[in-house]
XYZ file of C-alpha atoms in Angstrom:
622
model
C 0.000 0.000 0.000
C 2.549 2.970 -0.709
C 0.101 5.386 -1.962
C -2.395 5.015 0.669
C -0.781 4.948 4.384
C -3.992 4.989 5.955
C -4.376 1.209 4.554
C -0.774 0.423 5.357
C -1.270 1.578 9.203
C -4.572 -1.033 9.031
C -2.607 -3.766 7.240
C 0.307 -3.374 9.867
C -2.216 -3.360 12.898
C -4.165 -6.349 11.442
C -0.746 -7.985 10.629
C 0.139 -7.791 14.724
C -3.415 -10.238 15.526
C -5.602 -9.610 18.285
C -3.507 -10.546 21.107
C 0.570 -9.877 21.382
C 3.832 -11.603 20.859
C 1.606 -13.617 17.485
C 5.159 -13.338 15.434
C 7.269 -15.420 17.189
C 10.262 -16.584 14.405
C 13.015 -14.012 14.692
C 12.299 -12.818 11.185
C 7.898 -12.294 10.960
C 8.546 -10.500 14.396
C 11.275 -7.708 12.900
C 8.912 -7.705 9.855
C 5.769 -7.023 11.660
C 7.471 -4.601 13.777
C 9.030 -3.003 11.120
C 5.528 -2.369 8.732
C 4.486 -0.842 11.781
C 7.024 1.896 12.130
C 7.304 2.342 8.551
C 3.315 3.156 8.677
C 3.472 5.367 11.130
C 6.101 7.429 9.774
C 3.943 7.558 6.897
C 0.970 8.715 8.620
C -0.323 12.147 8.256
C -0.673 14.299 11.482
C -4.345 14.559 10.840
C -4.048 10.880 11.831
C -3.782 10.875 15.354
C -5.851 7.817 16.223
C -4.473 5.505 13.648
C -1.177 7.107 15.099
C -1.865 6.144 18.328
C -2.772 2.337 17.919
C 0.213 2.181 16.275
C 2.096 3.206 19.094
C -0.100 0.687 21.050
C 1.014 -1.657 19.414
C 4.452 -1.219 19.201
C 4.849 -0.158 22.986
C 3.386 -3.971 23.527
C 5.417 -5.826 21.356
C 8.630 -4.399 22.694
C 7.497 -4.808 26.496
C 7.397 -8.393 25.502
C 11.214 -8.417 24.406
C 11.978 -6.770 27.770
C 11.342 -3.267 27.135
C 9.356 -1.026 30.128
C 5.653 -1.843 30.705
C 5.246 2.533 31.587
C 5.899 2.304 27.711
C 2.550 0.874 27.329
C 0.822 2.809 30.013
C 1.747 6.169 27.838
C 0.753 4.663 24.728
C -2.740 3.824 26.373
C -3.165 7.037 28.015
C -2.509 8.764 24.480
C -5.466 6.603 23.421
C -7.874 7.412 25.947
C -7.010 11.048 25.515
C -8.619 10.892 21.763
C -11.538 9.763 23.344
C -12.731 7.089 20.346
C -15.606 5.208 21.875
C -13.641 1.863 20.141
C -9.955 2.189 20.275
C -9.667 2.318 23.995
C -10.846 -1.345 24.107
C -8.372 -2.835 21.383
C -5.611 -0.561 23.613
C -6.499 -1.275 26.741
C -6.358 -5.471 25.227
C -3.196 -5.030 24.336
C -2.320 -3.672 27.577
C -3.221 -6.076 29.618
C -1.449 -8.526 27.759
C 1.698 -7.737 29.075
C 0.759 -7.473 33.038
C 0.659 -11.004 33.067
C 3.890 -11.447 35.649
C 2.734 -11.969 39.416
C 3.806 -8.697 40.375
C 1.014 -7.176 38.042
C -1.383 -8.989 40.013
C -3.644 -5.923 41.498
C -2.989 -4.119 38.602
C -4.540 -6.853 35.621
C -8.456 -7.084 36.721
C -8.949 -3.032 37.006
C -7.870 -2.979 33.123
C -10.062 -5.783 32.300
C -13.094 -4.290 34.107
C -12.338 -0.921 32.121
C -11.952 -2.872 28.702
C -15.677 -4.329 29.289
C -17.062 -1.162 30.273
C -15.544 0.212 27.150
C -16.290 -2.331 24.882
C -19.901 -2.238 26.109
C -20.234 1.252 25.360
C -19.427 -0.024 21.654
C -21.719 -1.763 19.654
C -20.064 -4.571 16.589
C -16.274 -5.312 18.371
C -15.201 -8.696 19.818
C -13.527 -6.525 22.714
C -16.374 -7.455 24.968
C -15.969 -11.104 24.465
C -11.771 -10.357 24.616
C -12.266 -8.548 28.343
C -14.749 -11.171 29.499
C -11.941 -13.639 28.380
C -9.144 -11.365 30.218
C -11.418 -11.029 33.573
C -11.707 -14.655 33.659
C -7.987 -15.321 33.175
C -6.976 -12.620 35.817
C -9.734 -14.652 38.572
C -8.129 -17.487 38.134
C -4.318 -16.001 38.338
C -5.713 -14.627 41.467
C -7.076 -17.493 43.117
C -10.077 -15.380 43.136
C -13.536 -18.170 44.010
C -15.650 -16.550 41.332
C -13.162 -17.878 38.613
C -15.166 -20.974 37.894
C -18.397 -18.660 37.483
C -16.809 -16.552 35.166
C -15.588 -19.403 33.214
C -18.922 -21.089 32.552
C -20.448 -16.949 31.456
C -17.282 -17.105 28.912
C -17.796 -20.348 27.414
C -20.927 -19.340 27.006
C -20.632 -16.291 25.417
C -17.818 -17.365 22.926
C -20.004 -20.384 21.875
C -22.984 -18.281 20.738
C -20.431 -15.965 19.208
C -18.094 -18.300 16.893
C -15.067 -16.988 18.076
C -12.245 -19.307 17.781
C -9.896 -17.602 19.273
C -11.418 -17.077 22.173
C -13.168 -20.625 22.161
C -9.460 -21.802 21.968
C -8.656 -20.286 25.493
C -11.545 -21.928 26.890
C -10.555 -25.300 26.018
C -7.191 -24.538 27.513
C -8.979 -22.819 30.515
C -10.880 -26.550 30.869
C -7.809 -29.120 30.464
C -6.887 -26.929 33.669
C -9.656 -27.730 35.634
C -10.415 -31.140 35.000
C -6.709 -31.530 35.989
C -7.622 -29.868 39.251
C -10.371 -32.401 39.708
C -7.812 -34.847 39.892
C -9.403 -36.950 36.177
C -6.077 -36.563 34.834
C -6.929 -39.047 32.168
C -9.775 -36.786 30.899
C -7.221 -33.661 31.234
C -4.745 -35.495 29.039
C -7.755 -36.554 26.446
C -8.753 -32.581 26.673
C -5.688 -31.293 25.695
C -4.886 -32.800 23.240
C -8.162 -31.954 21.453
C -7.232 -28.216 22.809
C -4.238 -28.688 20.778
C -6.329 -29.454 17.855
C -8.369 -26.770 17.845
C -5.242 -24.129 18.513
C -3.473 -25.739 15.876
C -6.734 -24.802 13.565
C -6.704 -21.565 14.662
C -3.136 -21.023 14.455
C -2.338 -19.820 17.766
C 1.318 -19.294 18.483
C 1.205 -21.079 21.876
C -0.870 -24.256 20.829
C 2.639 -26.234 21.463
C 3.803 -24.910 24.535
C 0.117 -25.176 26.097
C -0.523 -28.700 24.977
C 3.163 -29.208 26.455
C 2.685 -27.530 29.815
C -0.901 -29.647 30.006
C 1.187 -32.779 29.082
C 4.304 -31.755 32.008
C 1.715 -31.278 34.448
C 0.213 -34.455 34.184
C 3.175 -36.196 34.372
C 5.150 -34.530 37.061
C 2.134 -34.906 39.360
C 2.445 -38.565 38.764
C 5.899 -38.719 39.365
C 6.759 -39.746 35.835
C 8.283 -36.429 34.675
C 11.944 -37.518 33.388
C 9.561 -39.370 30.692
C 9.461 -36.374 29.280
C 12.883 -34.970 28.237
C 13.393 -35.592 24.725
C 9.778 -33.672 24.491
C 10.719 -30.897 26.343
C 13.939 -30.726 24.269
C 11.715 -30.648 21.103
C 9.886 -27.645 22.594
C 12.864 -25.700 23.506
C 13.849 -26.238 19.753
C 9.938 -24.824 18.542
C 10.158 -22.117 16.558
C 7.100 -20.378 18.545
C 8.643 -20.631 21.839
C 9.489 -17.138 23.629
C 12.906 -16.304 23.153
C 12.685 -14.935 26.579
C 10.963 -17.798 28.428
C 12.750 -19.640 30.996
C 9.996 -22.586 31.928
C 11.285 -25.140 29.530
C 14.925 -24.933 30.370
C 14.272 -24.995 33.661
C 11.877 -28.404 33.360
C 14.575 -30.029 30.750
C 16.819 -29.387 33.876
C 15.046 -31.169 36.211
C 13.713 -34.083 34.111
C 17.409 -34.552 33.351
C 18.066 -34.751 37.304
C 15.117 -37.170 38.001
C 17.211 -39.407 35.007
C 19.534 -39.277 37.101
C 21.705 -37.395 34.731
C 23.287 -35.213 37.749
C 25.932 -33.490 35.908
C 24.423 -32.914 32.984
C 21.927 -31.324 35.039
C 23.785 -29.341 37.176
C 25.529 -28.473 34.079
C 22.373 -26.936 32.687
C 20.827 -25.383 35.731
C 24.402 -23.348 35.895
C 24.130 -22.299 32.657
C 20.167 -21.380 32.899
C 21.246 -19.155 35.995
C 24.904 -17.897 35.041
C 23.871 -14.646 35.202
C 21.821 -14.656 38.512
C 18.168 -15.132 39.646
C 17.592 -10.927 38.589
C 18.589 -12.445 34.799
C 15.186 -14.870 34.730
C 12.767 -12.592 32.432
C 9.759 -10.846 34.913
C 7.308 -12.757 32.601
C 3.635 -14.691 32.611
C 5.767 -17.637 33.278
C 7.724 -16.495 36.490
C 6.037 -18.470 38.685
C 5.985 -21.686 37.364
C 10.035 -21.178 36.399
C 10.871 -21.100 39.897
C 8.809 -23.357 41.097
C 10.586 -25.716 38.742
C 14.150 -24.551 39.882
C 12.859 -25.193 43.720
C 12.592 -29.086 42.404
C 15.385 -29.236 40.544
C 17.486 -27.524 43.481
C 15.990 -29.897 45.540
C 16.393 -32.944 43.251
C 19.967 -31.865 43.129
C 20.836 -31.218 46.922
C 21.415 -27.574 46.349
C 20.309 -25.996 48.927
C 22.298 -22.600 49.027
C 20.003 -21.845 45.417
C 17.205 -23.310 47.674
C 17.239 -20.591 50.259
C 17.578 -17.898 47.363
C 14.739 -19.489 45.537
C 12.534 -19.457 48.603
C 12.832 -15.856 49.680
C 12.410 -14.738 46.208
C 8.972 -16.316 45.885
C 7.731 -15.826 49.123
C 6.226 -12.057 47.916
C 4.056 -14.075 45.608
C 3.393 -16.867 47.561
C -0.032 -16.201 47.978
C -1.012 -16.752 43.986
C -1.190 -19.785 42.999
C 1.061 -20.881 40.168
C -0.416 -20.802 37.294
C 1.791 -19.476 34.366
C 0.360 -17.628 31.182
C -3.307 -17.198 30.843
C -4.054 -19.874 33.623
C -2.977 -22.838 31.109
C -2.381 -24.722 34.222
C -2.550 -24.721 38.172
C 0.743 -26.008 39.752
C -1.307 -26.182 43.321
C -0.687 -23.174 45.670
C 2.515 -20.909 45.976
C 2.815 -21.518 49.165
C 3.854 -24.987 48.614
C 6.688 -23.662 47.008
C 8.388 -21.825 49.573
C 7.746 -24.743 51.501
C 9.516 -27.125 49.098
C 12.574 -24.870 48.550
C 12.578 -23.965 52.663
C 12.563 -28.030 53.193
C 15.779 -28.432 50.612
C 17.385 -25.326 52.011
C 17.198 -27.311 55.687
C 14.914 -24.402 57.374
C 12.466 -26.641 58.883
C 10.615 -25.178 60.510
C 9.691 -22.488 58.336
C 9.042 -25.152 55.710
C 6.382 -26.743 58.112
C 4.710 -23.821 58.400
C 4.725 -23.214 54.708
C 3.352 -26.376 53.666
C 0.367 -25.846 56.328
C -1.028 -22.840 54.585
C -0.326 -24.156 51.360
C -3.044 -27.362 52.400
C -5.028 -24.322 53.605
C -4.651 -22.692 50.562
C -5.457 -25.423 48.281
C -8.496 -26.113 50.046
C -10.094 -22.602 47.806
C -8.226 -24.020 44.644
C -9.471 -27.567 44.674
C -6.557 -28.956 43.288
C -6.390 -32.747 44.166
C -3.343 -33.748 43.185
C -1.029 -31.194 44.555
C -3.168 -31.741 47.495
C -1.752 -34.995 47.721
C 1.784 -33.672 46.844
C 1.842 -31.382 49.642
C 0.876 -34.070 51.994
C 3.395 -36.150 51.115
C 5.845 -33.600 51.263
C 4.637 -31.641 55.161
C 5.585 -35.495 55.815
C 8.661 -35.965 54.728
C 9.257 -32.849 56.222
C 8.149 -33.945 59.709
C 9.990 -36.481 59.563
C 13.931 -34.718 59.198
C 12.320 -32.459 61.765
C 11.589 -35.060 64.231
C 10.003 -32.828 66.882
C 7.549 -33.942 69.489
C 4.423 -35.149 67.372
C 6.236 -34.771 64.057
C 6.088 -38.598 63.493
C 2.961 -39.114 64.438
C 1.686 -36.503 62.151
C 3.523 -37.807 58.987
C 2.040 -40.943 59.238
C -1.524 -39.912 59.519
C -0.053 -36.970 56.028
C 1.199 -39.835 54.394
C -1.594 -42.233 54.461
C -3.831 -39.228 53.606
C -1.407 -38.911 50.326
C -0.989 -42.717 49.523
C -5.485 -43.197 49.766
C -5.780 -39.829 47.501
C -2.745 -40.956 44.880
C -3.804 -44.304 44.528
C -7.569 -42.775 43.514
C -5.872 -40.068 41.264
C -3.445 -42.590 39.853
C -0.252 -40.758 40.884
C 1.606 -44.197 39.819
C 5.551 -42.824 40.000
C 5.127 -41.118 43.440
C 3.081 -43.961 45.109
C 5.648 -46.212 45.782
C 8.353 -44.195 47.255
C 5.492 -42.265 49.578
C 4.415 -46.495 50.787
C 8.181 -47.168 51.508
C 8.534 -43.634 53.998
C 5.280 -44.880 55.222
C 6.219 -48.152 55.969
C 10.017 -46.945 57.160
C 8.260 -44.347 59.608
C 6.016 -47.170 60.353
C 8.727 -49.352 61.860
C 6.593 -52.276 60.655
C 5.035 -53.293 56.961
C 3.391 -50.477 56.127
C -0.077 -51.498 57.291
C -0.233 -49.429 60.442
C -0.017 -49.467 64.068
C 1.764 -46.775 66.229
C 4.972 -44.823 64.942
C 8.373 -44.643 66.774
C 11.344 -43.101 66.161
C 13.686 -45.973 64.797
C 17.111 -47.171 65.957
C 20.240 -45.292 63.907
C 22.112 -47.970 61.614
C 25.631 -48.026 61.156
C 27.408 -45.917 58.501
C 31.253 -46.454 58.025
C 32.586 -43.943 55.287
C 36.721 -44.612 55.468
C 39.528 -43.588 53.256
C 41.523 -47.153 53.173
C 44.982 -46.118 50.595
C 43.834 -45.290 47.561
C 40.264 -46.070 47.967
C 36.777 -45.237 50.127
C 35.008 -47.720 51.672
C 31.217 -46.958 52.208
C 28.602 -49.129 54.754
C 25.597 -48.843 55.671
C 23.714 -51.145 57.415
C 26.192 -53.990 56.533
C 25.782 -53.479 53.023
C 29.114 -51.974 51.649
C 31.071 -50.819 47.985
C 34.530 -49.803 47.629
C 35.216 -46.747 45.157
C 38.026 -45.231 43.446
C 39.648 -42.058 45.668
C 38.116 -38.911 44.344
C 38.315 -35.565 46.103
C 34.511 -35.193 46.662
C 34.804 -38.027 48.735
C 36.502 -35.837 50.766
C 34.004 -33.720 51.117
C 31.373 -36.042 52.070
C 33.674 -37.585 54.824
C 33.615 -33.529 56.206
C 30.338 -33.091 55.768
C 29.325 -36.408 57.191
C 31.320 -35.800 60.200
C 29.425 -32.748 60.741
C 26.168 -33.124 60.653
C 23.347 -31.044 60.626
C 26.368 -27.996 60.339
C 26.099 -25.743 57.120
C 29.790 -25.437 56.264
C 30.687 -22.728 53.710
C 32.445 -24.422 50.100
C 35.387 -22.101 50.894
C 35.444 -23.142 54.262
C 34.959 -26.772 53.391
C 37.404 -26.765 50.150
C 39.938 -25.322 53.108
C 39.069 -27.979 55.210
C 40.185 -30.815 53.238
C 43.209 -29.361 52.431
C 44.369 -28.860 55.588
C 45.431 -25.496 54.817
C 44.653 -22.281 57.124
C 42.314 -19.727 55.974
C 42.348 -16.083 56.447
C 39.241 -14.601 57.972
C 36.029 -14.387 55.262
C 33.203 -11.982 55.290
C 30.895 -9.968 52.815
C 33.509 -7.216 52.305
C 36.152 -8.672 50.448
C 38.903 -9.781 52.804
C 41.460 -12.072 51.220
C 40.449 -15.807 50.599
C 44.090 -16.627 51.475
C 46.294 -15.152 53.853
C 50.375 -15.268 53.257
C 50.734 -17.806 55.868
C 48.326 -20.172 53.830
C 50.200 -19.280 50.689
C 53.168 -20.238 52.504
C 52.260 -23.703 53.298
C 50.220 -24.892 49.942
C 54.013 -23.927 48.209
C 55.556 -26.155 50.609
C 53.705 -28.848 50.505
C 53.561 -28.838 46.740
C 57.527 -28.920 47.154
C 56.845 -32.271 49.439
C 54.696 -33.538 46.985
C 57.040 -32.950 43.807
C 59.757 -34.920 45.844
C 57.426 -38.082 46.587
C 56.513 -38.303 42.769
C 59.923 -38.557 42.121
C 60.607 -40.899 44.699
C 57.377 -43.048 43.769
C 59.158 -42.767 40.117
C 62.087 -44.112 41.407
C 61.128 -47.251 43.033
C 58.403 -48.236 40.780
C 55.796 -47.414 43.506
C 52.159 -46.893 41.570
C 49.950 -46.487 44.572
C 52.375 -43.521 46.017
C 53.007 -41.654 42.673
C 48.683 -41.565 42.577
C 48.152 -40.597 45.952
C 50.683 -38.104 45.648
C 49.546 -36.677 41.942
C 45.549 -36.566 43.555
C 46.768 -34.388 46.546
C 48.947 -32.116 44.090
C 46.388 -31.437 41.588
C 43.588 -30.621 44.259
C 45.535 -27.639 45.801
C 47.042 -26.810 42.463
C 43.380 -26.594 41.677
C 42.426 -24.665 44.461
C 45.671 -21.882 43.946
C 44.678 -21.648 40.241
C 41.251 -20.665 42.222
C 42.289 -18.386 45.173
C 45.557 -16.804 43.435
C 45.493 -13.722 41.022
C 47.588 -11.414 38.736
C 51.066 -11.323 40.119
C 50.634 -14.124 42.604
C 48.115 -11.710 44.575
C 45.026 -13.462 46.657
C 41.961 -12.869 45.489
C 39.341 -11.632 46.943
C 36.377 -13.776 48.135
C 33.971 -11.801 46.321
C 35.977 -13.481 43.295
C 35.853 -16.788 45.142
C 32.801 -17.587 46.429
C 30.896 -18.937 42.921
C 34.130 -20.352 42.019
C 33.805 -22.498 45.149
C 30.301 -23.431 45.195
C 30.631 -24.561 41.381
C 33.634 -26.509 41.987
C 32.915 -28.339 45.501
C 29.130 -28.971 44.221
C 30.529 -30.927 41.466
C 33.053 -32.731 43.053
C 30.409 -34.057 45.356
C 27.946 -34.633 43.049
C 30.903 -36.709 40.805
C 31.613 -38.712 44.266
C 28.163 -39.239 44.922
C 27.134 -40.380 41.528
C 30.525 -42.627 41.303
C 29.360 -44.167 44.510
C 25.333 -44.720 43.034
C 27.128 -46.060 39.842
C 28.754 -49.010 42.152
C 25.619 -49.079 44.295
C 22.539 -47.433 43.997
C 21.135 -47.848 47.351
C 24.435 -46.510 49.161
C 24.360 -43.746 46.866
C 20.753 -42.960 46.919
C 21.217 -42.419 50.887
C 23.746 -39.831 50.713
C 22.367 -38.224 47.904
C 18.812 -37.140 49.748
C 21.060 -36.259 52.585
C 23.653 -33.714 51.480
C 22.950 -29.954 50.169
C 25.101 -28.148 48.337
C 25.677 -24.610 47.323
C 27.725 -21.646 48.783
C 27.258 -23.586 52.305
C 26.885 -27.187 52.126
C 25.202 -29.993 54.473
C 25.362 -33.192 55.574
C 21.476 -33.851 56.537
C 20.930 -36.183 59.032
C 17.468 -37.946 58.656
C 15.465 -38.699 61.711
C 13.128 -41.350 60.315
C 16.087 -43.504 59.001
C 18.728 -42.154 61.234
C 22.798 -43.487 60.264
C 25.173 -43.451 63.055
C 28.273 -42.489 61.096
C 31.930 -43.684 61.725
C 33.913 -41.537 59.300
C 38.117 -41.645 58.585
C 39.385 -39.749 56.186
């Protein structure tokens, strides 16, 4: 249209669809974007409500990529100024497309209850049906009891008007609640006939919502790591937001519950290598760290744990739902709870997971119901305070009758074995007491760790997380800082640490790691001399670990550094080594593995767990 800009503007508005973010390949976007300046360049100052849509627009679009949402406010205020009895509604749409992110909350249902007063001031626009659809959306994000109401006037409405688009978010709208029903079959069978009819309509986000209905499903029944190579596919869609963090975060965890720990940790490091502040404020936030709590958790980190927690907490009282509502992750409170429970702060995790059954009692979400149950008793149980036991039992037997009705087959079995562990019995009842503490042996024999529990016992290669774990073990119950633990194991003095910057290393420390790699040169070239393998490896081990740690705590010139430097350097590189020891050890046996892998945290300060309802009396020689 170069001769008539009026009809470009139209073309370009048209072009963006009726809700935002439709262009979602690199190249439509910059085209879309770009018809829309070039039309309002073109535009004749006489124009000034075509001119202002545009701007609408745009200001939308770009607060998607990251740009400021007051953008969008001016542009709307511009609109309203004109005073068009129609373009306010179309504006004021757009708007509230991008308030999506929790911390929009209070401000998303006063511009939906302007766009339907608007729109119903307007005779012949679909803006009416679009803020009836918005309103809806918001109630639900909210937690808000008149959602369901709202939800039955909508499909109504968008069934006696034909409108696709809208009929689309009502199917997705239902998948969600008959997965809070707990008829999980019927939620899988209803999203994928919502995918269907979004795939008919062409909406953008067909995929991703028939994906989050399908990760839902299955991490409520415990069968999540299914799941990877389809999560994979998703992150490779080419209508995924650029900006979203949700998938990478799941293909994280799903890779953990494989049991793929370093890959995973691998992953998760590089998904946050630019700090919690770098995960986009988006309609996803929520959900995104809700998924980092489990895969901090699944992971043992509990330093990101703690972070995780008191980030969320401001928002805990919305339950997670990500986008518009697609689906309903149970309460936020369980969240906090989960991440306070892997970050070892018990007691706040108790009372967390309290109001979150509270909570869900208003959402009606049976499954996470059952999730939360199981999890306040696992809880209870590391606690181990007067009652705790008792409690969990009755929690867990609440969890195991509502699972095995809601067919929650991949959590049942390990929620019957606590049971039946807290028990003290078989599982089918009778009083609970606290049980006797095995024996654990964990003992550095040569070149070698020997690891018992119980009587049943591996041997394992030396590696320096080992180490660690022998520290940690020794300790238990004591959060130990990775500098402080790194130090530790060395055997080397530390200078004095705190959030100012002093020196990781003081001179006298310097001092002795040079020394003792001077001892250590000399023994290789003894072990050389005499032939003597076992000496030459125990000696090369010990020399590369504080080379290691030098290359770490020494600058430019030879100069410390400072721990400000340090401290990520530390957690990355203890948290591995354990999480190599831990996984060498599951690799040689599973069950010996498995028990020190639910028991340690790691992260800037790391944990050794101890676990009241299966307590291990340690005997540790490193």
């Amino acid at each position: 249209y170069p001769g008539d800009p009026r009809l470009l503007a139209r073309a370009a508005l048209g072009l963006g669809g009726a809700w935002v973010d439709e262009q979602r390949d690199e190249l439509s976007r910059r085209r879309m974007l770009a018809l829309c300046r070039r039309a309002l360049a073109a535009l004749p100052a006489d124009e000034e409500l075509l001119a202002a849509r545009l701007r609408v627009r745009l200001a939308a679009e770009q607060a998607y990529g990251g740009a400021p949402l007051a953008d969008v406010a001016a542009a709307v205020d511009n609109v309203r100024a004109l005073r068009d009895p129609a373009a306010p509604a179309e504006a004021l749409s757009l708007y509230h497309h991008t308030l999506l992110l929790p911390s929009r909350s209070a401000d998303r249902l006063a511009v939906a209850d302007e766009l339907l007063d608007t729109a119903a001031q307007t005779d012949g626009t679909i803006y009416a049906l679009f803020g009836q659809c918005w309103r809806t959306v918001d109630l639900y994000l909210a937690g808000d009891g008149r959602a369901d109401q709202a939800f039955v006037d909508l499909r109504e409405r968008a069934s006696a008007l034909g409108c696709q688009s809208v009929g689309y978010i009502v199917a997705v709208l239902e998948v969600m609640r008959t997965f809070r029903r707990g008829d999980l079959a019927g939620a899988e069978k209803a999203a994928e006939e919502a995918l269907r009819l979004g795939l008919a309509v062409g909406d953008a986000d067909a995929l991703a919502y028939y994906g989050a209905h399908l990760l839902a499903i299955r991490w409520v029944q415990g069968r999540l790591g299914e799941l990877v190579e389809i999560i994979a596919s998703v992150i490779d869609s080419a209508t995924l937001r650029r900006r979203d963090r949700i998938y990478p975060a799941l293909l994280a965890y799903g890779t953990a519950l494989r049991s793929d720990r370093a890959a995973a940790r691998a992953m998760l490091d590089a998904l946050l290598a630019d700090g919690l502040d770098a995960i986009p404020a988006f309609s996803t936030w929520n959900a995104t760290v809700s998924v980092l709590v489990e895969a901090a958790a699944e992971l043992g980190d509990g330093g990101l744990a703690g972070q995780l927690a008191d980030r969320f907490a401001p928002f805990a009282h919305l339950p997670v739902m990500p986008s518009l509502a697609v689906v309903c992750l149970g309460p936020g409170e369980r969240v906090v709870g989960a991440a306070c429970a892997a970050a070892g702060r018990l007691d706040e995790a108790v009372t967390w997971f309290h109001r979150a059954l509270r909570a869900n009692r208003r959402l009606g979400n049976r499954p996470f119901d059952a999730v939360t149950r199981a999890q306040l008793a696992a809880t209870l149980v590391r606690r181990g305070g007067p009652g705790d036991l008792e409690a969990a039992g009755e929690l867990y037997a609440g969890a195991i009758d509502l699972g095995t009705e809601l067919g929650l087959s991949g959590r049942l079995a390990g929620w019957k074995a606590a049971a039946a562990a807290l028990d003290g019995r078989d599982g089918r009842g009778g009083p609970s007491r606290r049980p006797e503490p095995v024996r654990g042996v964990l003992e550095r024999r040569r070149g070698s760790w020997y690891v018992a529990i119980d009587g049943r016992a591996t041997t394992i290669d030396h590696l320096v997380g080992m180490r660690y774990l022998a520290e940690l073990v020794a300790r238990p119950d004591t959060d130990i800082a990775a500098v402080d633990l790194s130090a530790a194991v060395a055997g080397v003095p530390t200078a004095a640490r705190s959030s100012r910057g002093e020196r990781t290393l003081d001179d006298r420390a310097l001092r002795a790691y040079r020394r003792r790699l001077d001892e250590l040169d000399g023994e290789l070239d003894a072990a050389d001399l005499t032939g003597d393998v076992e000496r030459a490896r125990r000696a090369a081990d010990e020399r590369a670990f504080i080379v290691d740690t030098l290359r770490r705590d020494v600058g430019l010139g030879g100069r410390p550094r400072r721990l400000s430097d340090d401290a990520e350097r530390s957690r990355m590189r203890v948290s591995k080594a354990i999480h190599r020891a831990i996984a060498r050890l599951s690799g040689a046996d599973p069950v010996l593995g498995h028990a020190l892998h639910v028991r340690i945290r790691t992260g800037h300060s790391c944990r050794y767990a101890s676990d009241p309802g299966q307590p291990i009396a340690w005997r540790v020689r490193a």
